[in-house]
Each structure stands twice: as C-alpha cells, then as structure tokens.
Amino acid sequence: MTDTRPKRADARRNYERLLTEARAVFAAHGTDASLEEIARRSGVGIGTLYRHFPTRQAMLSAVFQDALAALLERSGELADAEDPCTALVEWLRTLIAHTGEYRGLARALMSSAADSGSALASCSVPLREAGARLLRRAQEDGAVRADVSIGDLMQLTNAIALAAEQDPHDAGLADRLLHLTLRGLRP
C-alpha cells in the first residue's frame, strides 16, 4: 500500500536539500559520486537519504526530472515543425546536451533501457515516446529510413554523450559524432 499523505514540512525541506546537493555533487563528480557526501552536504543522515531515495537510480530520476520536463516540452514545440528531419536532429542535440550535464548519466540511461523496472525508466519511457513521434514524422517525410527505431536512436545518442564525456576538451565531438550518425539514418 502506498502512503499518499503529504510530507511533513521538515521532510519536504530534507527532500529539496537532498535534490539540490545531489545536482551539485553529480555535476561536479558524476553520477557515481558518494551518496554519503550528498547526505552530509544536505545536513541529514544517510538513512534520511535512503528514505527519500531508496536507490541511486531513484535519486538520478528525481535529479533528471527538470531536464526531462524541458526535453518533453522541446519535443512538443518541434512536433509540428515544417521540416521533420531538422526537428528530430535539433531534439537529439538537445537530448545529448542534457545527458552530458552529469558525467555518468548517459551510462545510467543506457542501462535503464534494458530494465523497465528501474527508477530511471520513468525518465526513459516518456523520452522514447517523445522521440518516437519526431522520428515517425521524419520517416513519413522520407528523410529517415523506415528501419530506424527509437530504441536504437536513443542508445546512439547516449553513446555519443558518453563518448563526449570521455573527451571533455573536444567541444565539437558530440556534434561531429551526431553528424556521422545522421548520415546513416538517411534512406
């Protein structure tokens, strides 16, 4: 049975502090950063952290919610674009940029693609649906091969973000890799 009671004020404050510190720690040290450090910086014990976020993936999912909302909003803005292929490419670039904000997030998202029960699946599923709509329009327009799947495209964008993460001094790497990938999408 799920407890639907509203959180107490102190529990809400702890939750928000944990999210704020998690964003900062993940941005500075990657998604494998110490959860104990996040709890310490939040002024709470590790037990409080685990009460709010039972797993690292649950915390990542909560941290990624703002970016998820922005990505979903952007896909909605692009849904009726005049050029469906350009819209798809723009959304993929935005996805790669957001994924690259936290070192290790691309790897975590790639892993969650195979685990529909993971906490990150709550991010992955709506992203796939948003991307699938853009991909379908580009395919219907004849700009993208019919055999390209959104699952493959999502894995490719995560792989591009992961590759760019490994070479942070090459600012153009992600865009070059995306360009190479896009050549393979054309019919």
Short mmCIF file of C-alpha atoms in Angstrom, two decimals:
data_model
loop_
_atom_site.label_atom_id
_atom_site.label_comp_id
_atom_site.label_asym_id
_atom_site.label_seq_id
_atom_site.Cartn_x
_atom_site.Cartn_y
_atom_site.Cartn_z
CA MET A 1 0.00 0.00 0.00
CA THR A 2 1.37 3.45 -0.96
CA ASP A 3 1.35 6.21 1.62
CA THR A 4 -0.39 9.18 -0.02
CA ARG A 5 -0.21 11.52 2.95
CA PRO A 6 1.56 14.81 2.28
CA LYS A 7 5.11 15.05 3.57
CA ARG A 8 5.78 16.96 6.75
CA ALA A 9 7.44 20.34 6.29
CA ASP A 10 10.80 19.07 7.57
CA ALA A 11 10.63 16.04 5.26
CA ARG A 12 9.88 18.32 2.28
CA ARG A 13 12.85 20.54 3.23
CA ASN A 14 15.12 17.50 3.55
CA TYR A 15 13.95 16.19 0.18
CA GLU A 16 14.61 19.53 -1.53
CA ARG A 17 18.04 19.92 0.15
CA LEU A 18 18.98 16.40 -0.93
CA LEU A 19 17.98 17.14 -4.53
CA THR A 20 19.86 20.44 -4.56
CA GLU A 21 23.02 18.85 -3.20
CA ALA A 22 22.67 15.81 -5.46
CA ARG A 23 22.54 18.08 -8.51
CA ALA A 24 25.68 19.90 -7.36
CA VAL A 25 27.59 16.74 -6.41
CA PHE A 26 26.58 14.84 -9.56
CA ALA A 27 27.53 17.82 -11.74
CA ALA A 28 30.93 18.11 -10.05
CA HIS A 29 31.79 14.44 -9.55
CA GLY A 30 29.48 12.44 -11.81
CA THR A 31 26.57 10.14 -11.08
CA ASP A 32 28.80 7.67 -9.22
CA ALA A 33 29.55 10.30 -6.57
CA SER A 34 29.20 9.38 -2.93
CA LEU A 35 25.65 9.32 -1.60
CA GLU A 36 27.13 9.79 1.87
CA GLU A 37 28.64 13.08 0.63
CA ILE A 38 25.24 14.20 -0.64
CA ALA A 39 23.64 13.37 2.73
CA ARG A 40 26.45 15.13 4.63
CA ARG A 41 26.22 18.27 2.49
CA SER A 42 22.42 18.23 2.96
CA GLY A 43 22.78 18.11 6.73
CA VAL A 44 20.99 14.76 7.05
CA GLY A 45 21.99 11.18 7.78
CA ILE A 46 22.32 8.51 5.13
CA GLY A 47 19.14 6.87 6.44
CA THR A 48 17.17 10.02 5.60
CA LEU A 49 18.63 9.99 2.11
CA TYR A 50 17.59 6.36 1.63
CA ARG A 51 14.08 7.04 2.99
CA HIS A 52 13.59 9.60 0.21
CA PHE A 53 15.64 7.80 -2.46
CA PRO A 54 15.88 4.04 -1.87
CA THR A 55 18.37 3.62 -4.75
CA ARG A 56 20.91 5.70 -6.64
CA GLN A 57 18.68 5.37 -9.73
CA ALA A 58 15.73 6.81 -7.79
CA MET A 59 17.87 9.83 -6.92
CA LEU A 60 19.08 10.18 -10.52
CA SER A 61 15.50 10.01 -11.73
CA ALA A 62 14.48 12.82 -9.36
CA VAL A 63 17.52 14.92 -10.35
CA PHE A 64 16.79 14.40 -14.05
CA GLN A 65 13.10 15.46 -13.79
CA ASP A 66 13.77 19.14 -14.65
CA ALA A 67 15.77 18.16 -17.73
CA LEU A 68 13.09 15.61 -18.64
CA ALA A 69 10.40 18.29 -18.49
CA ALA A 70 12.50 20.58 -20.72
CA LEU A 71 13.14 17.78 -23.23
CA LEU A 72 9.46 16.85 -23.37
CA GLU A 73 8.48 20.49 -23.79
CA ARG A 74 11.03 20.90 -26.58
CA SER A 75 9.72 17.82 -28.40
CA GLY A 76 6.23 19.30 -28.22
CA GLU A 77 7.49 22.57 -29.72
CA LEU A 78 9.18 20.66 -32.54
CA ALA A 79 6.29 18.26 -33.20
CA ASP A 80 4.76 20.40 -35.93
CA ALA A 81 7.96 21.84 -37.38
CA GLU A 82 7.98 22.43 -41.11
CA ASP A 83 11.00 20.15 -41.60
CA PRO A 84 10.53 16.95 -39.53
CA CYS A 85 14.13 15.80 -40.02
CA THR A 86 15.56 19.11 -38.78
CA ALA A 87 13.19 18.91 -35.80
CA LEU A 88 14.40 15.40 -34.95
CA VAL A 89 18.06 16.44 -35.23
CA GLU A 90 17.51 19.51 -33.05
CA TRP A 91 15.81 17.40 -30.39
CA LEU A 92 18.61 14.81 -30.47
CA ARG A 93 21.19 17.59 -29.99
CA THR A 94 19.20 18.89 -27.02
CA LEU A 95 18.98 15.37 -25.59
CA ILE A 96 22.74 14.88 -25.90
CA ALA A 97 23.42 18.25 -24.26
CA HIS A 98 21.13 17.48 -21.30
CA THR A 99 22.56 13.99 -20.87
CA GLY A 100 26.06 15.45 -20.87
CA GLU A 101 25.32 17.71 -17.89
CA TYR A 102 26.04 14.89 -15.43
CA ARG A 103 29.03 12.62 -16.02
CA GLY A 104 27.74 9.05 -15.91
CA LEU A 105 24.12 9.85 -16.74
CA ALA A 106 24.43 8.55 -20.30
CA ARG A 107 25.72 5.21 -18.99
CA ALA A 108 22.90 5.03 -16.43
CA LEU A 109 20.28 5.80 -19.08
CA MET A 110 21.76 3.17 -21.40
CA SER A 111 21.50 0.61 -18.60
CA SER A 112 17.92 1.59 -17.77
CA ALA A 113 16.86 0.90 -21.36
CA ALA A 114 17.15 -2.82 -20.63
CA ASP A 115 15.48 -2.61 -17.20
CA SER A 116 11.89 -1.38 -17.44
CA GLY A 117 11.54 -1.72 -13.66
CA SER A 118 14.35 0.71 -12.86
CA ALA A 119 13.67 4.14 -11.41
CA LEU A 120 15.27 5.73 -14.46
CA ALA A 121 12.70 4.03 -16.70
CA SER A 122 10.29 6.74 -15.54
CA CYS A 123 12.55 9.16 -17.45
CA SER A 124 13.39 6.88 -20.33
CA VAL A 125 9.84 5.91 -21.31
CA PRO A 126 8.48 9.45 -21.89
CA LEU A 127 11.71 10.40 -23.70
CA ARG A 128 11.31 7.41 -26.03
CA GLU A 129 7.68 8.32 -26.71
CA ALA A 130 8.58 11.96 -27.45
CA GLY A 131 11.45 10.92 -29.71
CA ALA A 132 9.32 8.28 -31.44
CA ARG A 133 6.80 10.92 -32.51
CA LEU A 134 9.56 13.07 -34.02
CA LEU A 135 11.21 10.06 -35.66
CA ARG A 136 7.92 8.85 -37.14
CA ARG A 137 7.30 12.26 -38.75
CA ALA A 138 10.81 12.27 -40.24
CA GLN A 139 10.27 8.74 -41.55
CA GLU A 140 6.87 9.64 -43.02
CA ASP A 141 8.54 12.61 -44.73
CA GLY A 142 11.05 10.22 -46.32
CA ALA A 143 14.03 11.83 -44.59
CA VAL A 144 14.85 8.87 -42.32
CA ARG A 145 14.99 5.17 -43.18
CA ALA A 146 11.95 3.16 -42.13
CA ASP A 147 14.05 0.55 -40.30
CA VAL A 148 15.45 3.06 -37.78
CA SER A 149 13.94 2.51 -34.32
CA ILE A 150 13.68 4.98 -31.48
CA GLY A 151 15.41 2.46 -29.19
CA ASP A 152 18.45 2.35 -31.45
CA LEU A 153 18.43 6.13 -31.82
CA MET A 154 18.24 6.65 -28.04
CA GLN A 155 21.14 4.22 -27.48
CA LEU A 156 23.16 6.05 -30.15
CA THR A 157 22.54 9.45 -28.57
CA ASN A 158 23.52 8.09 -25.16
CA ALA A 159 26.66 6.58 -26.71
CA ILE A 160 27.50 9.94 -28.27
CA ALA A 161 27.02 11.69 -24.93
CA LEU A 162 29.18 9.04 -23.25
CA ALA A 163 31.94 9.46 -25.87
CA ALA A 164 31.86 13.24 -25.46
CA GLU A 165 32.03 12.82 -21.69
CA GLN A 166 35.26 10.83 -22.10
CA ASP A 167 36.89 13.68 -24.05
CA PRO A 168 35.63 16.90 -22.41
CA HIS A 169 38.34 19.02 -24.09
CA ASP A 170 36.86 18.40 -27.57
CA ALA A 171 33.78 20.62 -27.52
CA GLY A 172 32.74 19.65 -31.04
CA LEU A 173 32.98 15.88 -30.61
CA ALA A 174 29.30 15.23 -29.82
CA ASP A 175 28.13 17.27 -32.79
CA ARG A 176 30.58 15.54 -35.17
CA LEU A 177 29.50 12.11 -33.94
CA LEU A 178 25.84 13.04 -34.28
CA HIS A 179 26.50 14.25 -37.84
CA LEU A 180 28.17 10.92 -38.69
CA THR A 181 25.25 9.03 -37.16
CA LEU A 182 22.71 11.06 -39.09
CA ARG A 183 24.31 10.14 -42.39
CA GLY A 184 23.41 6.53 -41.64
CA LEU A 185 19.77 7.42 -40.98
CA ARG A 186 19.08 8.67 -44.48
CA PRO A 187 17.33 6.35 -46.92
#
